[in-house]
Amino acid sequence: MAKDEFDVCVIGTGAGGGVMIDQLTAAGMRVVALERGAQLTNADFMRDDELENVVRDTLFSPHQLETFRASEDVKAEPGRYSQIAHCVGGTLTHWAAWSWRFRPDEFELLSKEGPVDGASLADWPIGYDEMEPFYEKAEWDFGIAGDARGNPFAGPRKKGFPNPPHPERVGAQRFAAGARKLGYTPFPVPVAINSQAYGGRPRCMYGGACRSYGCPIHAKATTY
Ligand code: SF4
């Protein structure tokens, strides 16, 4: 039997591996990806079943596959320790799609905040300015919806978001009004969910079942 040959094997198809597969195949490489769990379909995501998705953790690892030990002297115990999805697309399948950039000062915590006893705090070897073009590419590839001028604490950016922010619901409007009265500066969280048709994907239908669920119409950006 003939064997397929590949240039690269990527293990994991979520936020890290999935993005690498995209970049490597775009560069002409033959890539094989390994992932634990099933290739779920839109039909799987159509069921906004809270019991199935949130309580029984359908998308996550079977509990016996996760282990944890508090120290090297004790036995590892199986249990529920994380919400790492167990399917093609990895945890981007059920993420809530919040898409923040680090602030410039977050790359220099040691320099800005000083040493902390007992901690190995360090500055990153790269800074915000070096990362900025890559943040921009990721935002435009994933179709982030947000208000580029809304967050006064964000680092400088050369380009806005590709999609406008989502409309505020009544609760958000009231919360924002109250926060402003108290002197705060509320702004819409940037999310990788289409507020308009973008990238061959439709706009969100506002069913609200994003986190812990897959998006049945692909309004939420993922790698699956
Ligand atoms: S349509 Fe919108 S609300 Fe529904 S799962 Fe997709 S992104 Fe979330």
PDB file of N, CA and C in Angstrom, residues 123-207:
ATOM      1  N   ASP A 123      10.171  40.100  31.936  1.00  0.00           N
ATOM      2  CA  ASP A 123       9.647  40.794  30.756  1.00  0.00           C
ATOM      3  C   ASP A 123       9.626  39.812  29.583  1.00  0.00           C
ATOM      4  N   TRP A 124       8.688  40.017  28.675  1.00  0.00           N
ATOM      5  CA  TRP A 124       8.706  39.224  27.452  1.00  0.00           C
ATOM      6  C   TRP A 124       9.914  39.659  26.613  1.00  0.00           C
ATOM      7  N   PRO A 125      10.483  38.731  25.818  1.00  0.00           N
ATOM      8  CA  PRO A 125      11.613  39.133  24.955  1.00  0.00           C
ATOM      9  C   PRO A 125      11.165  39.915  23.726  1.00  0.00           C
ATOM     10  N   ILE A 126       9.859  40.067  23.541  1.00  0.00           N
ATOM     11  CA  ILE A 126       9.325  40.871  22.439  1.00  0.00           C
ATOM     12  C   ILE A 126       8.391  41.918  23.026  1.00  0.00           C
ATOM     13  N   GLY A 127       8.121  42.944  22.255  1.00  0.00           N
ATOM     14  CA  GLY A 127       7.261  44.012  22.756  1.00  0.00           C
ATOM     15  C   GLY A 127       5.993  44.153  21.924  1.00  0.00           C
ATOM     16  N   TYR A 128       5.127  45.045  22.377  1.00  0.00           N
ATOM     17  CA  TYR A 128       3.846  45.258  21.699  1.00  0.00           C
ATOM     18  C   TYR A 128       4.044  45.671  20.246  1.00  0.00           C
ATOM     19  N   ASP A 129       5.014  46.549  19.995  1.00  0.00           N
ATOM     20  CA  ASP A 129       5.197  47.045  18.621  1.00  0.00           C
ATOM     21  C   ASP A 129       5.532  45.924  17.650  1.00  0.00           C
ATOM     22  N   GLU A 130       6.313  44.942  18.136  1.00  0.00           N
ATOM     23  CA  GLU A 130       6.650  43.803  17.264  1.00  0.00           C
ATOM     24  C   GLU A 130       5.428  42.920  17.020  1.00  0.00           C
ATOM     25  N   MET A 131       4.565  42.827  18.010  1.00  0.00           N
ATOM     26  CA  MET A 131       3.392  41.963  17.890  1.00  0.00           C
ATOM     27  C   MET A 131       2.250  42.607  17.108  1.00  0.00           C
ATOM     28  N   GLU A 132       2.250  43.932  17.038  1.00  0.00           N
ATOM     29  CA  GLU A 132       1.086  44.648  16.497  1.00  0.00           C
ATOM     30  C   GLU A 132       0.665  44.173  15.094  1.00  0.00           C
ATOM     31  N   PRO A 133       1.606  43.979  14.138  1.00  0.00           N
ATOM     32  CA  PRO A 133       1.170  43.506  12.814  1.00  0.00           C
ATOM     33  C   PRO A 133       0.519  42.124  12.856  1.00  0.00           C
ATOM     34  N   PHE A 134       0.960  41.292  13.802  1.00  0.00           N
ATOM     35  CA  PHE A 134       0.396  39.939  13.892  1.00  0.00           C
ATOM     36  C   PHE A 134      -0.985  39.967  14.560  1.00  0.00           C
ATOM     37  N   TYR A 135      -1.146  40.841  15.554  1.00  0.00           N
ATOM     38  CA  TYR A 135      -2.487  41.045  16.107  1.00  0.00           C
ATOM     39  C   TYR A 135      -3.435  41.482  14.985  1.00  0.00           C
ATOM     40  N   GLU A 136      -2.968  42.422  14.193  1.00  0.00           N
ATOM     41  CA  GLU A 136      -3.820  42.948  13.114  1.00  0.00           C
ATOM     42  C   GLU A 136      -4.201  41.834  12.131  1.00  0.00           C
ATOM     43  N   LYS A 137      -3.222  41.014  11.757  1.00  0.00           N
ATOM     44  CA  LYS A 137      -3.526  39.928  10.808  1.00  0.00           C
ATOM     45  C   LYS A 137      -4.549  38.957  11.410  1.00  0.00           C
ATOM     46  N   ALA A 138      -4.331  38.580  12.668  1.00  0.00           N
ATOM     47  CA  ALA A 138      -5.254  37.641  13.309  1.00  0.00           C
ATOM     48  C   ALA A 138      -6.655  38.247  13.390  1.00  0.00           C
ATOM     49  N   GLU A 139      -6.731  39.534  13.732  1.00  0.00           N
ATOM     50  CA  GLU A 139      -8.051  40.181  13.835  1.00  0.00           C
ATOM     51  C   GLU A 139      -8.777  40.193  12.499  1.00  0.00           C
ATOM     52  N   TRP A 140      -8.038  40.415  11.434  1.00  0.00           N
ATOM     53  CA  TRP A 140      -8.687  40.478  10.111  1.00  0.00           C
ATOM     54  C   TRP A 140      -8.960  39.086   9.557  1.00  0.00           C
ATOM     55  N   ASP A 141      -8.130  38.105   9.914  1.00  0.00           N
ATOM     56  CA  ASP A 141      -8.420  36.727   9.485  1.00  0.00           C
ATOM     57  C   ASP A 141      -9.634  36.170  10.226  1.00  0.00           C
ATOM     58  N   PHE A 142      -9.722  36.460  11.514  1.00  0.00           N
ATOM     59  CA  PHE A 142     -10.811  35.911  12.327  1.00  0.00           C
ATOM     60  C   PHE A 142     -12.067  36.779  12.271  1.00  0.00           C
ATOM     61  N   GLY A 143     -11.972  37.983  11.745  1.00  0.00           N
ATOM     62  CA  GLY A 143     -13.151  38.834  11.618  1.00  0.00           C
ATOM     63  C   GLY A 143     -13.643  39.404  12.933  1.00  0.00           C
ATOM     64  N   ILE A 144     -12.733  40.018  13.679  1.00  0.00           N
ATOM     65  CA  ILE A 144     -13.114  40.524  15.004  1.00  0.00           C
ATOM     66  C   ILE A 144     -14.096  41.694  14.870  1.00  0.00           C
ATOM     67  N   ALA A 145     -15.126  41.687  15.731  1.00  0.00           N
ATOM     68  CA  ALA A 145     -16.075  42.792  15.812  1.00  0.00           C
ATOM     69  C   ALA A 145     -15.751  43.599  17.059  1.00  0.00           C
ATOM     70  N   GLY A 146     -15.571  44.899  16.898  1.00  0.00           N
ATOM     71  CA  GLY A 146     -15.236  45.714  18.057  1.00  0.00           C
ATOM     72  C   GLY A 146     -15.185  47.188  17.710  1.00  0.00           C
ATOM     73  N   ASP A 147     -14.971  47.991  18.750  1.00  0.00           N
ATOM     74  CA  ASP A 147     -14.869  49.438  18.582  1.00  0.00           C
ATOM     75  C   ASP A 147     -13.406  49.812  18.853  1.00  0.00           C
ATOM     76  N   ALA A 148     -12.677  50.111  17.783  1.00  0.00           N
ATOM     77  CA  ALA A 148     -11.233  50.345  17.924  1.00  0.00           C
ATOM     78  C   ALA A 148     -10.922  51.572  18.757  1.00  0.00           C
ATOM     79  N   ARG A 149     -11.878  52.502  18.887  1.00  0.00           N
ATOM     80  CA  ARG A 149     -11.608  53.714  19.672  1.00  0.00           C
ATOM     81  C   ARG A 149     -12.247  53.664  21.052  1.00  0.00           C
ATOM     82  N   GLY A 150     -12.916  52.530  21.354  1.00  0.00           N
ATOM     83  CA  GLY A 150     -13.683  52.476  22.593  1.00  0.00           C
ATOM     84  C   GLY A 150     -12.857  52.241  23.842  1.00  0.00           C
ATOM     85  N   ASN A 151     -11.741  51.540  23.697  1.00  0.00           N
ATOM     86  CA  ASN A 151     -10.944  51.155  24.868  1.00  0.00           C
ATOM     87  C   ASN A 151      -9.773  52.122  25.048  1.00  0.00           C
ATOM     88  N   PRO A 152      -9.850  53.022  26.020  1.00  0.00           N
ATOM     89  CA  PRO A 152      -8.784  54.009  26.186  1.00  0.00           C
ATOM     90  C   PRO A 152      -7.492  53.416  26.726  1.00  0.00           C
ATOM     91  N   PHE A 153      -7.535  52.168  27.176  1.00  0.00           N
ATOM     92  CA  PHE A 153      -6.351  51.543  27.771  1.00  0.00           C
ATOM     93  C   PHE A 153      -5.590  50.668  26.770  1.00  0.00           C
ATOM     94  N   ALA A 154      -6.134  50.501  25.564  1.00  0.00           N
ATOM     95  CA  ALA A 154      -5.510  49.614  24.573  1.00  0.00           C
ATOM     96  C   ALA A 154      -4.269  50.252  23.971  1.00  0.00           C
ATOM     97  N   GLY A 155      -3.378  49.414  23.455  1.00  0.00           N
ATOM     98  CA  GLY A 155      -2.197  49.904  22.750  1.00  0.00           C
ATOM     99  C   GLY A 155      -2.581  50.513  21.411  1.00  0.00           C
ATOM    100  N   PRO A 156      -1.650  51.266  20.810  1.00  0.00           N
ATOM    101  CA  PRO A 156      -1.949  51.869  19.516  1.00  0.00           C
ATOM    102  C   PRO A 156      -2.124  50.807  18.436  1.00  0.00           C
ATOM    103  N   ARG A 157      -2.979  51.111  17.491  1.00  0.00           N
ATOM    104  CA  ARG A 157      -3.210  50.188  16.384  1.00  0.00           C
ATOM    105  C   ARG A 157      -3.189  50.953  15.073  1.00  0.00           C
ATOM    106  N   LYS A 158      -2.732  50.272  14.002  1.00  0.00           N
ATOM    107  CA  LYS A 158      -2.648  50.936  12.706  1.00  0.00           C
ATOM    108  C   LYS A 158      -3.962  50.841  11.948  1.00  0.00           C
ATOM    109  N   LYS A 159      -4.772  49.872  12.302  1.00  0.00           N
ATOM    110  CA  LYS A 159      -5.991  49.596  11.551  1.00  0.00           C
ATOM    111  C   LYS A 159      -7.106  49.271  12.543  1.00  0.00           C
ATOM    112  N   GLY A 160      -8.343  49.625  12.193  1.00  0.00           N
ATOM    113  CA  GLY A 160      -9.473  49.298  13.062  1.00  0.00           C
ATOM    114  C   GLY A 160      -9.833  47.827  12.972  1.00  0.00           C
ATOM    115  N   PHE A 161     -10.960  47.472  13.570  1.00  0.00           N
ATOM    116  CA  PHE A 161     -11.450  46.095  13.471  1.00  0.00           C
ATOM    117  C   PHE A 161     -12.181  45.913  12.136  1.00  0.00           C
ATOM    118  N   PRO A 162     -12.199  44.693  11.612  1.00  0.00           N
ATOM    119  CA  PRO A 162     -12.883  44.488  10.334  1.00  0.00           C
ATOM    120  C   PRO A 162     -14.403  44.565  10.437  1.00  0.00           C
ATOM    121  N   ASN A 163     -14.953  44.300  11.605  1.00  0.00           N
ATOM    122  CA  ASN A 163     -16.414  44.333  11.784  1.00  0.00           C
ATOM    123  C   ASN A 163     -16.796  45.328  12.879  1.00  0.00           C
ATOM    124  N   PRO A 164     -17.930  46.017  12.723  1.00  0.00           N
ATOM    125  CA  PRO A 164     -18.375  46.931  13.785  1.00  0.00           C
ATOM    126  C   PRO A 164     -18.786  46.149  15.029  1.00  0.00           C
ATOM    127  N   PRO A 165     -18.847  46.826  16.190  1.00  0.00           N
ATOM    128  CA  PRO A 165     -19.248  46.105  17.404  1.00  0.00           C
ATOM    129  C   PRO A 165     -20.684  45.597  17.292  1.00  0.00           C
ATOM    130  N   HIS A 166     -20.991  44.590  18.069  1.00  0.00           N
ATOM    131  CA  HIS A 166     -22.359  44.066  18.094  1.00  0.00           C
ATOM    132  C   HIS A 166     -23.275  45.065  18.793  1.00  0.00           C
ATOM    133  N   PRO A 167     -24.547  45.095  18.404  1.00  0.00           N
ATOM    134  CA  PRO A 167     -25.476  45.998  19.091  1.00  0.00           C
ATOM    135  C   PRO A 167     -25.614  45.605  20.562  1.00  0.00           C
ATOM    136  N   GLU A 168     -25.720  46.627  21.418  1.00  0.00           N
ATOM    137  CA  GLU A 168     -25.845  46.343  22.856  1.00  0.00           C
ATOM    138  C   GLU A 168     -27.273  45.912  23.176  1.00  0.00           C
ATOM    139  N   ARG A 169     -27.414  44.916  23.999  1.00  0.00           N
ATOM    140  CA  ARG A 169     -28.732  44.546  24.505  1.00  0.00           C
ATOM    141  C   ARG A 169     -29.110  45.533  25.609  1.00  0.00           C
ATOM    142  N   VAL A 170     -30.375  45.462  26.022  1.00  0.00           N
ATOM    143  CA  VAL A 170     -30.858  46.434  27.016  1.00  0.00           C
ATOM    144  C   VAL A 170     -30.025  46.357  28.300  1.00  0.00           C
ATOM    145  N   GLY A 171     -29.709  45.135  28.724  1.00  0.00           N
ATOM    146  CA  GLY A 171     -28.915  44.975  29.945  1.00  0.00           C
ATOM    147  C   GLY A 171     -27.555  45.645  29.817  1.00  0.00           C
ATOM    148  N   ALA A 172     -26.936  45.489  28.642  1.00  0.00           N
ATOM    149  CA  ALA A 172     -25.615  46.092  28.427  1.00  0.00           C
ATOM    150  C   ALA A 172     -25.723  47.611  28.394  1.00  0.00           C
ATOM    151  N   GLN A 173     -26.794  48.116  27.794  1.00  0.00           N
ATOM    152  CA  GLN A 173     -26.976  49.575  27.747  1.00  0.00           C
ATOM    153  C   GLN A 173     -27.100  50.136  29.159  1.00  0.00           C
ATOM    154  N   ARG A 174     -27.877  49.448  29.999  1.00  0.00           N
ATOM    155  CA  ARG A 174     -28.065  49.935  31.379  1.00  0.00           C
ATOM    156  C   ARG A 174     -26.762  49.831  32.169  1.00  0.00           C
ATOM    157  N   PHE A 175     -26.061  48.734  31.980  1.00  0.00           N
ATOM    158  CA  PHE A 175     -24.793  48.559  32.689  1.00  0.00           C
ATOM    159  C   PHE A 175     -23.813  49.657  32.285  1.00  0.00           C
ATOM    160  N   ALA A 176     -23.743  49.915  30.967  1.00  0.00           N
ATOM    161  CA  ALA A 176     -22.796  50.926  30.476  1.00  0.00           C
ATOM    162  C   ALA A 176     -23.166  52.309  31.003  1.00  0.00           C
ATOM    163  N   ALA A 177     -24.470  52.617  31.022  1.00  0.00           N
ATOM    164  CA  ALA A 177     -24.902  53.933  31.512  1.00  0.00           C
ATOM    165  C   ALA A 177     -24.523  54.099  32.980  1.00  0.00           C
ATOM    166  N   GLY A 178     -24.757  53.043  33.773  1.00  0.00           N
ATOM    167  CA  GLY A 178     -24.407  53.097  35.191  1.00  0.00           C
ATOM    168  C   GLY A 178     -22.910  53.243  35.394  1.00  0.00           C
ATOM    169  N   ALA A 179     -22.138  52.482  34.604  1.00  0.00           N
ATOM    170  CA  ALA A 179     -20.676  52.544  34.734  1.00  0.00           C
ATOM    171  C   ALA A 179     -20.168  53.941  34.385  1.00  0.00           C
ATOM    172  N   ARG A 180     -20.738  54.528  33.337  1.00  0.00           N
ATOM    173  CA  ARG A 180     -20.295  55.886  32.947  1.00  0.00           C
ATOM    174  C   ARG A 180     -20.585  56.883  34.068  1.00  0.00           C
ATOM    175  N   LYS A 181     -21.750  56.736  34.700  1.00  0.00           N
ATOM    176  CA  LYS A 181     -22.089  57.646  35.809  1.00  0.00           C
ATOM    177  C   LYS A 181     -21.070  57.551  36.925  1.00  0.00           C
ATOM    178  N   LEU A 182     -20.504  56.363  37.103  1.00  0.00           N
ATOM    179  CA  LEU A 182     -19.520  56.164  38.169  1.00  0.00           C
ATOM    180  C   LEU A 182     -18.105  56.536  37.732  1.00  0.00           C
ATOM    181  N   GLY A 183     -17.977  57.005  36.497  1.00  0.00           N
ATOM    182  CA  GLY A 183     -16.672  57.459  36.025  1.00  0.00           C
ATOM    183  C   GLY A 183     -15.865  56.409  35.284  1.00  0.00           C
ATOM    184  N   TYR A 184     -16.471  55.252  35.020  1.00  0.00           N
ATOM    185  CA  TYR A 184     -15.760  54.212  34.273  1.00  0.00           C
ATOM    186  C   TYR A 184     -15.925  54.425  32.770  1.00  0.00           C
ATOM    187  N   THR A 185     -15.199  53.646  31.991  1.00  0.00           N
ATOM    188  CA  THR A 185     -15.236  53.808  30.532  1.00  0.00           C
ATOM    189  C   THR A 185     -15.595  52.471  29.869  1.00  0.00           C
ATOM    190  N   PRO A 186     -16.859  52.076  29.929  1.00  0.00           N
ATOM    191  CA  PRO A 186     -17.247  50.789  29.320  1.00  0.00           C
ATOM    192  C   PRO A 186     -17.107  50.837  27.800  1.00  0.00           C
ATOM    193  N   PHE A 187     -16.785  49.691  27.237  1.00  0.00           N
ATOM    194  CA  PHE A 187     -16.666  49.590  25.779  1.00  0.00           C
ATOM    195  C   PHE A 187     -16.982  48.155  25.389  1.00  0.00           C
ATOM    196  N   PRO A 188     -17.380  47.923  24.152  1.00  0.00           N
ATOM    197  CA  PRO A 188     -17.713  46.547  23.747  1.00  0.00           C
ATOM    198  C   PRO A 188     -16.472  45.661  23.688  1.00  0.00           C
ATOM    199  N   VAL A 189     -16.590  44.461  24.246  1.00  0.00           N
ATOM    200  CA  VAL A 189     -15.484  43.497  24.195  1.00  0.00           C
ATOM    201  C   VAL A 189     -15.273  43.074  22.736  1.00  0.00           C
ATOM    202  N   PRO A 190     -14.018  43.112  22.247  1.00  0.00           N
ATOM    203  CA  PRO A 190     -13.797  42.621  20.881  1.00  0.00           C
ATOM    204  C   PRO A 190     -14.004  41.108  20.817  1.00  0.00           C
ATOM    205  N   VAL A 191     -14.827  40.664  19.902  1.00  0.00           N
ATOM    206  CA  VAL A 191     -15.128  39.228  19.796  1.00  0.00           C
ATOM    207  C   VAL A 191     -14.981  38.754  18.354  1.00  0.00           C
ATOM    208  N   ALA A 192     -14.570  37.497  18.218  1.00  0.00           N
ATOM    209  CA  ALA A 192     -14.412  36.893  16.885  1.00  0.00           C
ATOM    210  C   ALA A 192     -15.745  36.298  16.439  1.00  0.00           C
ATOM    211  N   ILE A 193     -16.752  37.141  16.432  1.00  0.00           N
ATOM    212  CA  ILE A 193     -18.101  36.736  16.011  1.00  0.00           C
ATOM    213  C   ILE A 193     -18.584  37.792  15.017  1.00  0.00           C
ATOM    214  N   ASN A 194     -19.041  37.343  13.878  1.00  0.00           N
ATOM    215  CA  ASN A 194     -19.430  38.282  12.833  1.00  0.00           C
ATOM    216  C   ASN A 194     -20.644  39.131  13.231  1.00  0.00           C
ATOM    217  N   SER A 195     -20.479  40.445  13.190  1.00  0.00           N
ATOM    218  CA  SER A 195     -21.626  41.339  13.377  1.00  0.00           C
ATOM    219  C   SER A 195     -22.243  41.686  12.017  1.00  0.00           C
ATOM    220  N   GLN A 196     -21.582  41.241  10.978  1.00  0.00           N
ATOM    221  CA  GLN A 196     -22.099  41.343   9.615  1.00  0.00           C
ATOM    222  C   GLN A 196     -21.444  40.201   8.832  1.00  0.00           C
ATOM    223  N   ALA A 197     -21.978  39.896   7.666  1.00  0.00           N
ATOM    224  CA  ALA A 197     -21.370  38.822   6.879  1.00  0.00           C
ATOM    225  C   ALA A 197     -19.914  39.185   6.601  1.00  0.00           C
ATOM    226  N   TYR A 198     -19.009  38.234   6.820  1.00  0.00           N
ATOM    227  CA  TYR A 198     -17.570  38.524   6.666  1.00  0.00           C
ATOM    228  C   TYR A 198     -16.827  37.205   6.477  1.00  0.00           C
ATOM    229  N   GLY A 199     -15.865  37.210   5.571  1.00  0.00           N
ATOM    230  CA  GLY A 199     -15.008  36.035   5.394  1.00  0.00           C
ATOM    231  C   GLY A 199     -15.760  34.794   4.926  1.00  0.00           C
ATOM    232  N   GLY A 200     -16.858  34.980   4.198  1.00  0.00           N
ATOM    233  CA  GLY A 200     -17.634  33.824   3.742  1.00  0.00           C
ATOM    234  C   GLY A 200     -18.503  33.227   4.829  1.00  0.00           C
ATOM    235  N   ARG A 201     -18.613  33.918   5.963  1.00  0.00           N
ATOM    236  CA  ARG A 201     -19.432  33.433   7.075  1.00  0.00           C
ATOM    237  C   ARG A 201     -20.556  34.437   7.350  1.00  0.00           C
ATOM    238  N   PRO A 202     -21.719  33.965   7.815  1.00  0.00           N
ATOM    239  CA  PRO A 202     -22.851  34.878   8.030  1.00  0.00           C
ATOM    240  C   PRO A 202     -22.718  35.669   9.325  1.00  0.00           C
ATOM    241  N   ARG A 203     -23.609  36.621   9.520  1.00  0.00           N
ATOM    242  CA  ARG A 203     -23.632  37.360  10.784  1.00  0.00           C
ATOM    243  C   ARG A 203     -24.303  36.521  11.871  1.00  0.00           C
ATOM    244  N   CYS A 204     -24.015  36.853  13.096  1.00  0.00           N
ATOM    245  CA  CYS A 204     -24.556  36.146  14.261  1.00  0.00           C
ATOM    246  C   CYS A 204     -26.077  36.282  14.323  1.00  0.00           C
ATOM    247  N   MET A 205     -26.730  35.225  14.805  1.00  0.00           N
ATOM    248  CA  MET A 205     -28.190  35.245  14.963  1.00  0.00           C
ATOM    249  C   MET A 205     -28.593  35.512  16.419  1.00  0.00           C
ATOM    250  N   TYR A 206     -27.627  35.700  17.310  1.00  0.00           N
ATOM    251  CA  TYR A 206     -27.863  36.079  18.712  1.00  0.00           C
ATOM    252  C   TYR A 206     -28.704  35.065  19.491  1.00  0.00           C
ATOM    253  N   GLY A 207     -28.426  33.795  19.248  1.00  0.00           N
ATOM    254  CA  GLY A 207     -29.054  32.771  20.082  1.00  0.00           C
ATOM    255  C   GLY A 207     -28.441  32.758  21.474  1.00  0.00           C
TER     256      GLY A 207
END
